[in-house]
Amino acid sequence: MRLMRSTDMALRVLMRLAVAGESSPTTREVAADMGVPYTHAAKVVAELQHRGLVETRRGRGGGLSLTEKGRGASVGGLVRSLEGEGDVADCEGATPCPLNTDCRLRGALRRAQEAFYASLDPLTVADMVAPPTGPLLLGLPAARRPS
């Protein structure tokens, strides 16, 4: 299973904000830190704000911050909601599979997908930035700044 690019980006933005401390990086700064296009990051930040996971402030002294809801959010729940309710295999696509009514593979894939989500359910965004990841994230902006 492969995550959509927007889901991957959302998780990385949340992790970056989880280590921001008192600073409030801008969307542009977070995009640069994560090595993603600003326009994509702006869409992801807007979705995260809509979900109550991120707060945004405009103007001088503005920026992004992670909410308590965002810090404690289940990674499994986030991935599940961001990815949507689709099957791993496209059994009913433009050319439906002739086996889709009695296929054992479809059920096995659905169970595997749920096991994937279930393994992420107990993990929070805060858990994802425990050492060694958090310190590595803190080092990203400095590594990208010109000397």
PDB file of C-alpha atoms in Angstrom:
ATOM      1  CA  MET A   1       0.000   0.000   0.000  1.00  0.00           C
ATOM      2  CA  ARG A   2       1.282   3.449  -0.855  1.00  0.00           C
ATOM      3  CA  LEU A   3       0.059   6.650   0.782  1.00  0.00           C
ATOM      4  CA  MET A   4      -1.162   9.497  -1.354  1.00  0.00           C
ATOM      5  CA  ARG A   5       1.365  12.287  -1.611  1.00  0.00           C
ATOM      6  CA  SER A   6      -0.951  14.670   0.247  1.00  0.00           C
ATOM      7  CA  THR A   7      -1.278  12.251   3.188  1.00  0.00           C
ATOM      8  CA  ASP A   8       2.493  11.842   3.403  1.00  0.00           C
ATOM      9  CA  MET A   9       2.919  15.612   3.280  1.00  0.00           C
ATOM     10  CA  ALA A  10       0.257  16.178   5.948  1.00  0.00           C
ATOM     11  CA  LEU A  11       2.000  13.787   8.337  1.00  0.00           C
ATOM     12  CA  ARG A  12       5.367  15.445   7.724  1.00  0.00           C
ATOM     13  CA  VAL A  13       3.909  18.936   8.255  1.00  0.00           C
ATOM     14  CA  LEU A  14       2.336  17.825  11.546  1.00  0.00           C
ATOM     15  CA  MET A  15       5.615  16.292  12.667  1.00  0.00           C
ATOM     16  CA  ARG A  16       7.544  19.433  11.751  1.00  0.00           C
ATOM     17  CA  LEU A  17       5.113  21.578  13.724  1.00  0.00           C
ATOM     18  CA  ALA A  18       5.273  19.181  16.677  1.00  0.00           C
ATOM     19  CA  VAL A  19       8.937  20.109  17.185  1.00  0.00           C
ATOM     20  CA  ALA A  20       8.548  23.835  16.492  1.00  0.00           C
ATOM     21  CA  GLY A  21       8.255  24.698  20.174  1.00  0.00           C
ATOM     22  CA  GLU A  22       7.468  28.396  20.671  1.00  0.00           C
ATOM     23  CA  SER A  23       8.365  29.303  17.089  1.00  0.00           C
ATOM     24  CA  SER A  24       5.629  29.607  14.476  1.00  0.00           C
ATOM     25  CA  PRO A  25       7.077  28.724  11.086  1.00  0.00           C
ATOM     26  CA  THR A  26       5.239  29.915   8.008  1.00  0.00           C
ATOM     27  CA  THR A  27       3.784  27.576   5.418  1.00  0.00           C
ATOM     28  CA  ARG A  28       6.566  28.639   3.067  1.00  0.00           C
ATOM     29  CA  GLU A  29       9.222  27.760   5.660  1.00  0.00           C
ATOM     30  CA  VAL A  30       7.665  24.384   6.419  1.00  0.00           C
ATOM     31  CA  ALA A  31       7.440  23.626   2.686  1.00  0.00           C
ATOM     32  CA  ALA A  32      11.130  24.468   2.287  1.00  0.00           C
ATOM     33  CA  ASP A  33      12.086  22.418   5.359  1.00  0.00           C
ATOM     34  CA  MET A  34      10.184  19.413   4.030  1.00  0.00           C
ATOM     35  CA  GLY A  35      11.355  19.849   0.441  1.00  0.00           C
ATOM     36  CA  VAL A  36       7.842  20.098  -0.995  1.00  0.00           C
ATOM     37  CA  PRO A  37       6.242  22.693  -3.304  1.00  0.00           C
ATOM     38  CA  TYR A  38       4.691  25.637  -1.456  1.00  0.00           C
ATOM     39  CA  THR A  39       1.364  25.338  -3.316  1.00  0.00           C
ATOM     40  CA  HIS A  40       0.963  21.711  -2.225  1.00  0.00           C
ATOM     41  CA  ALA A  41       1.950  22.531   1.343  1.00  0.00           C
ATOM     42  CA  ALA A  42      -0.571  25.403   1.427  1.00  0.00           C
ATOM     43  CA  LYS A  43      -3.396  23.031   0.410  1.00  0.00           C
ATOM     44  CA  VAL A  44      -2.356  20.488   3.025  1.00  0.00           C
ATOM     45  CA  VAL A  45      -2.110  23.169   5.739  1.00  0.00           C
ATOM     46  CA  ALA A  46      -5.589  24.427   4.820  1.00  0.00           C
ATOM     47  CA  GLU A  47      -6.978  20.892   5.212  1.00  0.00           C
ATOM     48  CA  LEU A  48      -5.189  20.401   8.532  1.00  0.00           C
ATOM     49  CA  GLN A  49      -6.538  23.739   9.756  1.00  0.00           C
ATOM     50  CA  HIS A  50     -10.055  22.754   8.679  1.00  0.00           C
ATOM     51  CA  ARG A  51      -9.695  19.568  10.757  1.00  0.00           C
ATOM     52  CA  GLY A  52      -8.594  21.565  13.806  1.00  0.00           C
ATOM     53  CA  LEU A  53      -5.095  20.079  13.871  1.00  0.00           C
ATOM     54  CA  VAL A  54      -3.209  23.245  12.958  1.00  0.00           C
ATOM     55  CA  GLU A  55      -3.749  26.916  13.796  1.00  0.00           C
ATOM     56  CA  THR A  56      -2.695  29.600  11.354  1.00  0.00           C
ATOM     57  CA  ARG A  57      -2.023  33.258  12.061  1.00  0.00           C
ATOM     58  CA  ARG A  58      -1.620  35.870   9.343  1.00  0.00           C
ATOM     59  CA  GLY A  59       0.545  38.937   9.272  1.00  0.00           C
ATOM     60  CA  ARG A  60       3.593  39.986  11.188  1.00  0.00           C
ATOM     61  CA  GLY A  61       4.443  37.386  13.800  1.00  0.00           C
ATOM     62  CA  GLY A  62       2.079  34.953  12.127  1.00  0.00           C
ATOM     63  CA  GLY A  63       2.707  31.372  11.209  1.00  0.00           C
ATOM     64  CA  LEU A  64       1.599  27.855  11.971  1.00  0.00           C
ATOM     65  CA  SER A  65       1.241  25.983  15.208  1.00  0.00           C
ATOM     66  CA  LEU A  66       0.084  22.524  16.129  1.00  0.00           C
ATOM     67  CA  THR A  67      -3.038  22.336  18.274  1.00  0.00           C
ATOM     68  CA  GLU A  68      -3.380  19.950  21.209  1.00  0.00           C
ATOM     69  CA  LYS A  69      -5.803  17.968  19.048  1.00  0.00           C
ATOM     70  CA  GLY A  70      -3.092  17.740  16.390  1.00  0.00           C
ATOM     71  CA  ARG A  71      -0.392  16.711  18.880  1.00  0.00           C
ATOM     72  CA  GLY A  72      -2.560  13.895  20.256  1.00  0.00           C
ATOM     73  CA  ALA A  73      -4.061  12.784  16.948  1.00  0.00           C
ATOM     74  CA  SER A  74      -3.830   9.088  16.124  1.00  0.00           C
ATOM     75  CA  VAL A  75      -1.611   8.490  13.100  1.00  0.00           C
ATOM     76  CA  GLY A  76      -3.876   5.606  12.060  1.00  0.00           C
ATOM     77  CA  GLY A  77      -6.961   7.792  12.320  1.00  0.00           C
ATOM     78  CA  LEU A  78      -5.295  10.554  10.327  1.00  0.00           C
ATOM     79  CA  VAL A  79      -4.140   8.224   7.569  1.00  0.00           C
ATOM     80  CA  ARG A  80      -7.540   6.533   7.432  1.00  0.00           C
ATOM     81  CA  SER A  81      -9.403   9.845   7.119  1.00  0.00           C
ATOM     82  CA  LEU A  82      -6.950  11.452   4.691  1.00  0.00           C
ATOM     83  CA  GLU A  83      -6.766   8.394   2.446  1.00  0.00           C
ATOM     84  CA  GLY A  84     -10.517   7.860   2.328  1.00  0.00           C
ATOM     85  CA  GLU A  85     -12.518   4.671   2.270  1.00  0.00           C
ATOM     86  CA  GLY A  86     -11.130   3.070  -0.873  1.00  0.00           C
ATOM     87  CA  ASP A  87     -10.057  -0.514  -1.394  1.00  0.00           C
ATOM     88  CA  VAL A  88      -6.397  -1.345  -2.046  1.00  0.00           C
ATOM     89  CA  ALA A  89      -7.353  -2.930  -5.366  1.00  0.00           C
ATOM     90  CA  ASP A  90      -9.716  -1.303  -7.836  1.00  0.00           C
ATOM     91  CA  CYS A  91     -12.118  -4.210  -8.190  1.00  0.00           C
ATOM     92  CA  GLU A  92     -14.995  -2.095  -9.472  1.00  0.00           C
ATOM     93  CA  GLY A  93     -13.107   0.377 -11.657  1.00  0.00           C
ATOM     94  CA  ALA A  94     -13.657   1.255 -15.307  1.00  0.00           C
ATOM     95  CA  THR A  95     -13.203  -2.423 -16.156  1.00  0.00           C
ATOM     96  CA  PRO A  96     -14.710  -4.294 -13.187  1.00  0.00           C
ATOM     97  CA  CYS A  97     -13.034  -7.540 -12.232  1.00  0.00           C
ATOM     98  CA  PRO A  98     -15.217 -10.513 -13.192  1.00  0.00           C
ATOM     99  CA  LEU A  99     -14.336 -12.158  -9.849  1.00  0.00           C
ATOM    100  CA  ASN A 100     -15.383  -9.247  -7.630  1.00  0.00           C
ATOM    101  CA  THR A 101     -18.554 -10.848  -6.260  1.00  0.00           C
ATOM    102  CA  ASP A 102     -16.887 -14.035  -4.963  1.00  0.00           C
ATOM    103  CA  CYS A 103     -13.232 -13.048  -4.735  1.00  0.00           C
ATOM    104  CA  ARG A 104     -11.268 -14.042  -1.655  1.00  0.00           C
ATOM    105  CA  LEU A 105      -8.387 -11.730  -2.571  1.00  0.00           C
ATOM    106  CA  ARG A 106     -10.527  -8.615  -2.116  1.00  0.00           C
ATOM    107  CA  GLY A 107     -11.399  -9.587   1.459  1.00  0.00           C
ATOM    108  CA  ALA A 108      -7.787 -10.502   2.233  1.00  0.00           C
ATOM    109  CA  LEU A 109      -6.586  -7.134   0.934  1.00  0.00           C
ATOM    110  CA  ARG A 110      -9.231  -5.305   2.963  1.00  0.00           C
ATOM    111  CA  ARG A 111      -8.121  -7.145   6.126  1.00  0.00           C
ATOM    112  CA  ALA A 112      -4.479  -6.318   5.389  1.00  0.00           C
ATOM    113  CA  GLN A 113      -5.372  -2.665   4.868  1.00  0.00           C
ATOM    114  CA  GLU A 114      -7.234  -2.573   8.190  1.00  0.00           C
ATOM    115  CA  ALA A 115      -4.282  -4.256   9.931  1.00  0.00           C
ATOM    116  CA  PHE A 116      -2.037  -1.530   8.499  1.00  0.00           C
ATOM    117  CA  TYR A 117      -4.284   1.190   9.931  1.00  0.00           C
ATOM    118  CA  ALA A 118      -4.691  -0.666  13.227  1.00  0.00           C
ATOM    119  CA  SER A 119      -0.903  -0.823  13.657  1.00  0.00           C
ATOM    120  CA  LEU A 120      -0.807   2.986  13.367  1.00  0.00           C
ATOM    121  CA  ASP A 121      -3.842   3.667  15.595  1.00  0.00           C
ATOM    122  CA  PRO A 122      -2.019   3.737  18.954  1.00  0.00           C
ATOM    123  CA  LEU A 123       0.668   6.110  17.654  1.00  0.00           C
ATOM    124  CA  THR A 124       0.186   9.859  17.992  1.00  0.00           C
ATOM    125  CA  VAL A 125       1.857  12.729  16.178  1.00  0.00           C
ATOM    126  CA  ALA A 126       3.765  13.420  19.409  1.00  0.00           C
ATOM    127  CA  ASP A 127       5.025   9.818  19.409  1.00  0.00           C
ATOM    128  CA  MET A 128       6.369  10.268  15.891  1.00  0.00           C
ATOM    129  CA  VAL A 129       8.736  13.054  16.945  1.00  0.00           C
ATOM    130  CA  ALA A 130      10.371  11.230  19.845  1.00  0.00           C
ATOM    131  CA  PRO A 131      14.158  10.825  19.454  1.00  0.00           C
ATOM    132  CA  PRO A 132      15.813  10.336  17.075  1.00  0.00           C
ATOM    133  CA  THR A 133      13.222  11.867  14.733  1.00  0.00           C
ATOM    134  CA  GLY A 134      12.488  15.089  16.654  1.00  0.00           C
ATOM    135  CA  PRO A 135      16.099  16.245  16.864  1.00  0.00           C
ATOM    136  CA  LEU A 136      16.546  15.398  13.185  1.00  0.00           C
ATOM    137  CA  LEU A 137      13.523  17.535  12.293  1.00  0.00           C
ATOM    138  CA  LEU A 138      14.915  20.406  14.362  1.00  0.00           C
ATOM    139  CA  GLY A 139      18.115  20.254  12.332  1.00  0.00           C
ATOM    140  CA  LEU A 140      16.398  20.560   8.960  1.00  0.00           C
ATOM    141  CA  PRO A 141      15.963  24.350   8.743  1.00  0.00           C
ATOM    142  CA  ALA A 142      19.574  25.034   9.721  1.00  0.00           C
ATOM    143  CA  ALA A 143      20.782  22.541   7.159  1.00  0.00           C
ATOM    144  CA  ARG A 144      18.877  24.323   4.387  1.00  0.00           C
ATOM    145  CA  ARG A 145      19.899  27.893   5.260  1.00  0.00           C
ATOM    146  CA  PRO A 146      22.767  29.340   3.265  1.00  0.00           C
ATOM    147  CA  SER A 147      25.857  30.146   5.348  1.00  0.00           C
TER     148      SER A 147
END
